[in-house]
Amino acid sequence: MRRRLGIGFWLAVGWIGVVLLAALLADLLPLYRYDETLAGPPQTGPSWEHPLGTDGLGRDVLSRIVYGARVSLGVGVGAVLLGLLIGAPLGILAGYRRRAADAIIMAVNDVALAFPALVFALAVVAFAGASLRNVLIVLAVLGVPAWVRLVRGATLSFAEREFVLAARVLGTRDRRILWREIVPNVAMPAASYAFIGMAVVVVAEGSLAFLGLSVQAPTPTWGGLINEGRTLMETAPHVVLVPSVVMFLTVLSFNLVGDRLRALTDVRESGLEPVRQVTVSPMPVAEHQVRDTLLQAEDVRTHFVTPRGLVKAVDGVSFTLERGRTLAIVGESGSGKSMLIRSILGLLPGSAVRGGKVYLSGEDLTARTPAEMRSVLGPRLGTVFQDPMTALNPVRTIGTQVTEPLRVHLGLGRKEARAEAVRLLASVGIPDPVRMLGRYPHQLSGGMRQRVTIAMALSCGPDVLFADEPTTALDVTIQDQVLRLLHRLREEHHMAVVLVSHDLSVVARWADEVIVMYAGKVVERGPAAEVFRRPRMPYTQALLQAAPRLSDPVHHRLREIPGRPPDLVDLPPGCSFRPRCAYARDRCGQEAPPLVNGSGHQYACWYPRPIETAIAEGAESSGR
Ligand SMILES: Nc1ncnc2c1ncn2[C@@H]1O[C@H](COP(=O)(O)OP(=O)(O)OP(=O)(O)O)[C@@H](O)[C@H]1O
């Protein structure tokens, strides 16, 4: 930490500390009174008696600077705290609630920001009177719009992180998410801005004092001292230079500390979409039969209305899943895998429109309100995300994060939750789980972090575990361990697993059933062994050929799927895969192929690959 912050940071902290202490303890220090006109010649330079000399009236400059710091720093700290107190809640409200609250707060804020600040301050102080209280209030109010903007921005960015989505998936309430997940993370950028804000306020107060519009004489303030010394510039330059240098160093230090703190909070973006729970299902639902299975998705659709047109990210996906089985959802990036999962969980970006039905043990989840979904997310549906670093809150210990769902959902006490957390961490293969409780996510390796998120997802004993690309962010050697662990846990907990992946070699080994997605639609589905042994749709074949296999020689070149995934706003007519398909004929460009039964599974293709030429690889490398 020390090396990352740099020596400049510590020097700046030291300087601020010295000035602050001197201001606080001024009455205890062996100083002359700041307003005491001393015997002897005025305007003398530094001497033993007066280390920084005396001013035009023969008063001790050191004493006036120290007492001046009380006003300058007092206004700086006070105005920043007051601005923060008003601006931060508004910023959090705008960033988290969005929609109407955001629109109103930001519209007022933009108007406030358009005001010329110093002119406004001058006018108010000139009108209301130049006193410490008035200057502090005016500078605090002027700082509020900047606070609102900063806190809103930070809230927006953290509200989109996976650990917030993870908290939602665990059914955590909004207020708790705000306090436990978002506020601690917004605190760091806010602290950084507080220092920069203090620098701004110290300069602003100095400017007002320079114009004679701050605290009145004889109480010293740095800006006032500079103003008083102006006329002595030629005869006694120290009277103006010393307070100028002190003010310069203080402002520089505040900026430096603020800037280094900001650099510390510069964590990488998750790239996730903002998450909002969707309650309504405005799209019509096709006729279907509710089955007696654990999880049933019926004609699930997720559409986005964008300025470019309608994006059908998920377009009519249906499946059923039984306890003790693993369903793999595979497809290239952008094929709609994650949106399908989020639709099922009812956690979609605010701009999404959801259609279709999802049943858990025959109960319609799409009919539930977000509040009602909370009792399902966590206890019945668990989720593991792609990147364990963004799925865990960086400022909270592993212990707090693992025990939270246990306390919220299972109502366990502190001690019981801790004991259960230790048991859970041990069950996912974490060595020394007791010590692990006190650690922070950044102290763990990627594989260990993913084990922690798996432990959290399992904490309330879910019926279905969703694992969205759970190994993509991990080292190849760790990937297999994590998948093996998921498989073992599925057996132990007798749950169902939905495994999302773009890597067919991953799912070939661990899935019972597979759904292949392309442009939001299912293009091939069936028992995994069957689909991998005899893929009929050219896209599935291409995916299989693009997947690395353990048996490949070292310099084996993978065959890329030709062309690019389609633009979902402007899908080609007929089969969406046609422009990239080597076997396409006229009919493929005219009619979209339906899912048909054949060779033990379903595929959507007018000219499926003959069974003999289908690639008999993939599942063969399986060896659980
Ligand atoms: N907020 C949004 N507005 C418009 N389109 C969106 C939005 N979010 C996602 N999409 C589109 O939905 C499609 C499906 O996205 P999704 O994240 O489900 O893909 P994926 O198959 O999970 O890909 P990946 O493996 O990269 O995560 C993408 O093409 C994406 O462009």
mmCIF file of C-alpha atoms in Angstrom, residues 381-525:
data_model
loop_
_atom_site.group_PDB
_atom_site.id
_atom_site.type_symbol
_atom_site.label_atom_id
_atom_site.label_comp_id
_atom_site.label_asym_id
_atom_site.label_seq_id
_atom_site.Cartn_x
_atom_site.Cartn_y
_atom_site.Cartn_z
ATOM 1 C CA LEU A 381 -32.330 -20.726 -6.968
ATOM 2 C CA GLY A 382 -28.591 -20.247 -6.441
ATOM 3 C CA THR A 383 -26.237 -18.537 -8.858
ATOM 4 C CA VAL A 384 -22.514 -18.607 -9.561
ATOM 5 C CA PHE A 385 -21.134 -15.915 -11.831
ATOM 6 C CA GLN A 386 -18.379 -15.776 -14.392
ATOM 7 C CA ASP A 387 -15.876 -13.596 -12.616
ATOM 8 C CA PRO A 388 -15.534 -14.322 -8.902
ATOM 9 C CA MET A 389 -13.596 -11.071 -8.413
ATOM 10 C CA THR A 390 -16.538 -8.927 -9.425
ATOM 11 C CA ALA A 391 -19.046 -11.296 -7.806
ATOM 12 C CA LEU A 392 -17.531 -10.653 -4.385
ATOM 13 C CA ASN A 393 -17.659 -7.306 -2.650
ATOM 14 C CA PRO A 394 -14.014 -6.135 -2.464
ATOM 15 C CA VAL A 395 -14.395 -4.243 0.806
ATOM 16 C CA ARG A 396 -16.062 -6.965 2.873
ATOM 17 C CA THR A 397 -14.460 -10.052 4.361
ATOM 18 C CA ILE A 398 -15.254 -13.524 3.066
ATOM 19 C CA GLY A 399 -16.777 -14.312 6.463
ATOM 20 C CA THR A 400 -19.280 -11.443 6.278
ATOM 21 C CA GLN A 401 -20.236 -12.323 2.726
ATOM 22 C CA VAL A 402 -20.717 -16.037 3.324
ATOM 23 C CA THR A 403 -22.601 -15.626 6.604
ATOM 24 C CA GLU A 404 -24.965 -12.945 5.288
ATOM 25 C CA PRO A 405 -27.362 -15.212 3.328
ATOM 26 C CA LEU A 406 -27.334 -17.654 6.231
ATOM 27 C CA ARG A 407 -28.434 -14.954 8.633
ATOM 28 C CA VAL A 408 -30.922 -13.297 6.283
ATOM 29 C CA HIS A 409 -32.589 -16.380 4.822
ATOM 30 C CA LEU A 410 -32.068 -19.063 7.403
ATOM 31 C CA GLY A 411 -32.249 -16.699 10.402
ATOM 32 C CA LEU A 412 -29.086 -18.154 11.946
ATOM 33 C CA GLY A 413 -27.426 -16.304 14.806
ATOM 34 C CA ARG A 414 -23.890 -14.923 14.496
ATOM 35 C CA LYS A 415 -22.146 -17.961 15.958
ATOM 36 C CA GLU A 416 -24.249 -20.537 14.132
ATOM 37 C CA ALA A 417 -23.819 -18.700 10.824
ATOM 38 C CA ARG A 418 -20.066 -18.644 11.344
ATOM 39 C CA ALA A 419 -19.960 -22.349 12.062
ATOM 40 C CA GLU A 420 -22.107 -23.057 9.015
ATOM 41 C CA ALA A 421 -19.892 -20.814 6.869
ATOM 42 C CA VAL A 422 -16.841 -22.796 7.974
ATOM 43 C CA ARG A 423 -18.630 -26.020 7.074
ATOM 44 C CA LEU A 424 -19.658 -24.646 3.666
ATOM 45 C CA LEU A 425 -16.168 -23.396 2.855
ATOM 46 C CA ALA A 426 -14.715 -26.742 3.828
ATOM 47 C CA SER A 427 -17.281 -28.529 1.651
ATOM 48 C CA VAL A 428 -16.131 -26.614 -1.424
ATOM 49 C CA GLY A 429 -12.540 -27.624 -0.732
ATOM 50 C CA ILE A 430 -11.176 -24.475 0.902
ATOM 51 C CA PRO A 431 -8.258 -25.296 3.175
ATOM 52 C CA ASP A 432 -8.223 -23.665 6.626
ATOM 53 C CA PRO A 433 -11.756 -22.254 6.337
ATOM 54 C CA VAL A 434 -11.610 -20.539 9.756
ATOM 55 C CA ARG A 435 -8.732 -18.326 8.640
ATOM 56 C CA MET A 436 -10.461 -17.747 5.319
ATOM 57 C CA LEU A 437 -13.360 -15.995 7.091
ATOM 58 C CA GLY A 438 -11.157 -13.026 7.969
ATOM 59 C CA ARG A 439 -9.731 -12.586 4.495
ATOM 60 C CA TYR A 440 -10.680 -10.176 1.720
ATOM 61 C CA PRO A 441 -11.380 -11.284 -1.878
ATOM 62 C CA HIS A 442 -8.149 -9.787 -3.238
ATOM 63 C CA GLN A 443 -6.126 -12.013 -0.901
ATOM 64 C CA LEU A 444 -7.448 -15.163 -2.621
ATOM 65 C CA SER A 445 -6.554 -16.841 -5.886
ATOM 66 C CA GLY A 446 -9.171 -16.928 -8.669
ATOM 67 C CA GLY A 447 -9.984 -20.591 -8.028
ATOM 68 C CA MET A 448 -10.429 -20.001 -4.286
ATOM 69 C CA ARG A 449 -12.645 -16.980 -4.955
ATOM 70 C CA GLN A 450 -14.862 -19.053 -7.233
ATOM 71 C CA ARG A 451 -15.110 -21.723 -4.540
ATOM 72 C CA VAL A 452 -16.270 -19.011 -2.140
ATOM 73 C CA THR A 453 -19.006 -17.847 -4.530
ATOM 74 C CA ILE A 454 -20.079 -21.476 -4.982
ATOM 75 C CA ALA A 455 -20.255 -21.853 -1.200
ATOM 76 C CA MET A 456 -22.406 -18.712 -1.041
ATOM 77 C CA ALA A 457 -24.706 -19.960 -3.802
ATOM 78 C CA LEU A 458 -25.130 -23.248 -1.928
ATOM 79 C CA SER A 459 -25.599 -21.667 1.482
ATOM 80 C CA CYS A 460 -29.392 -21.854 1.521
ATOM 81 C CA GLY A 461 -29.585 -25.280 -0.109
ATOM 82 C CA PRO A 462 -30.990 -24.281 -3.534
ATOM 83 C CA ASP A 463 -32.964 -26.657 -5.744
ATOM 84 C CA VAL A 464 -31.358 -25.309 -8.903
ATOM 85 C CA LEU A 465 -27.832 -23.928 -9.213
ATOM 86 C CA PHE A 466 -27.191 -21.604 -12.147
ATOM 87 C CA ALA A 467 -23.541 -21.388 -13.130
ATOM 88 C CA ASP A 468 -22.996 -18.678 -15.748
ATOM 89 C CA GLU A 469 -19.613 -19.348 -17.366
ATOM 90 C CA PRO A 470 -18.218 -20.322 -13.947
ATOM 91 C CA THR A 471 -14.774 -21.171 -15.240
ATOM 92 C CA THR A 472 -14.164 -18.608 -17.983
ATOM 93 C CA ALA A 473 -12.191 -16.247 -15.727
ATOM 94 C CA LEU A 474 -10.115 -19.094 -14.284
ATOM 95 C CA ASP A 475 -6.867 -20.730 -15.171
ATOM 96 C CA VAL A 476 -7.269 -23.849 -17.345
ATOM 97 C CA THR A 477 -5.899 -26.088 -14.614
ATOM 98 C CA ILE A 478 -8.432 -24.732 -12.115
ATOM 99 C CA GLN A 479 -11.399 -24.978 -14.523
ATOM 100 C CA ASP A 480 -11.624 -28.729 -14.278
ATOM 101 C CA GLN A 481 -11.422 -28.685 -10.477
ATOM 102 C CA VAL A 482 -14.316 -26.213 -10.270
ATOM 103 C CA LEU A 483 -16.493 -28.219 -12.677
ATOM 104 C CA ARG A 484 -15.701 -31.421 -10.844
ATOM 105 C CA LEU A 485 -16.679 -29.689 -7.611
ATOM 106 C CA LEU A 486 -20.004 -28.511 -9.101
ATOM 107 C CA HIS A 487 -20.695 -32.041 -10.252
ATOM 108 C CA ARG A 488 -19.938 -33.492 -6.815
ATOM 109 C CA LEU A 489 -22.070 -30.860 -5.087
ATOM 110 C CA ARG A 490 -24.945 -31.575 -7.431
ATOM 111 C CA GLU A 491 -24.862 -35.171 -6.302
ATOM 112 C CA GLU A 492 -24.495 -34.313 -2.626
ATOM 113 C CA HIS A 493 -27.248 -31.700 -2.599
ATOM 114 C CA HIS A 494 -29.441 -33.544 -5.053
ATOM 115 C CA MET A 495 -30.079 -30.373 -7.004
ATOM 116 C CA ALA A 496 -30.282 -29.480 -10.680
ATOM 117 C CA VAL A 497 -27.537 -27.475 -12.381
ATOM 118 C CA VAL A 498 -27.834 -25.071 -15.301
ATOM 119 C CA LEU A 499 -24.364 -24.629 -16.741
ATOM 120 C CA VAL A 500 -23.780 -21.796 -19.201
ATOM 121 C CA SER A 501 -20.722 -21.956 -21.390
ATOM 122 C CA HIS A 502 -19.377 -21.008 -24.782
ATOM 123 C CA ASP A 503 -16.859 -23.834 -24.527
ATOM 124 C CA LEU A 504 -18.309 -27.115 -25.716
ATOM 125 C CA SER A 505 -15.417 -29.157 -24.422
ATOM 126 C CA VAL A 506 -16.432 -28.003 -20.923
ATOM 127 C CA VAL A 507 -20.058 -29.043 -21.147
ATOM 128 C CA ALA A 508 -19.439 -32.206 -23.155
ATOM 129 C CA ARG A 509 -17.969 -33.686 -20.041
ATOM 130 C CA TRP A 510 -20.364 -32.519 -17.379
ATOM 131 C CA ALA A 511 -23.829 -32.018 -18.886
ATOM 132 C CA ASP A 512 -26.720 -34.469 -19.220
ATOM 133 C CA GLU A 513 -28.717 -32.302 -21.578
ATOM 134 C CA VAL A 514 -27.697 -29.478 -23.825
ATOM 135 C CA ILE A 515 -29.320 -26.500 -25.509
ATOM 136 C CA VAL A 516 -27.392 -24.839 -28.324
ATOM 137 C CA MET A 517 -28.361 -21.184 -28.817
ATOM 138 C CA TYR A 518 -27.844 -18.957 -31.820
ATOM 139 C CA ALA A 519 -29.184 -15.387 -32.109
ATOM 140 C CA GLY A 520 -31.509 -15.866 -29.129
ATOM 141 C CA LYS A 521 -33.070 -19.108 -30.404
ATOM 142 C CA VAL A 522 -32.539 -22.783 -29.654
ATOM 143 C CA VAL A 523 -31.028 -24.367 -32.770
ATOM 144 C CA GLU A 524 -30.237 -27.823 -31.384
ATOM 145 C CA ARG A 525 -31.099 -29.606 -28.168
#
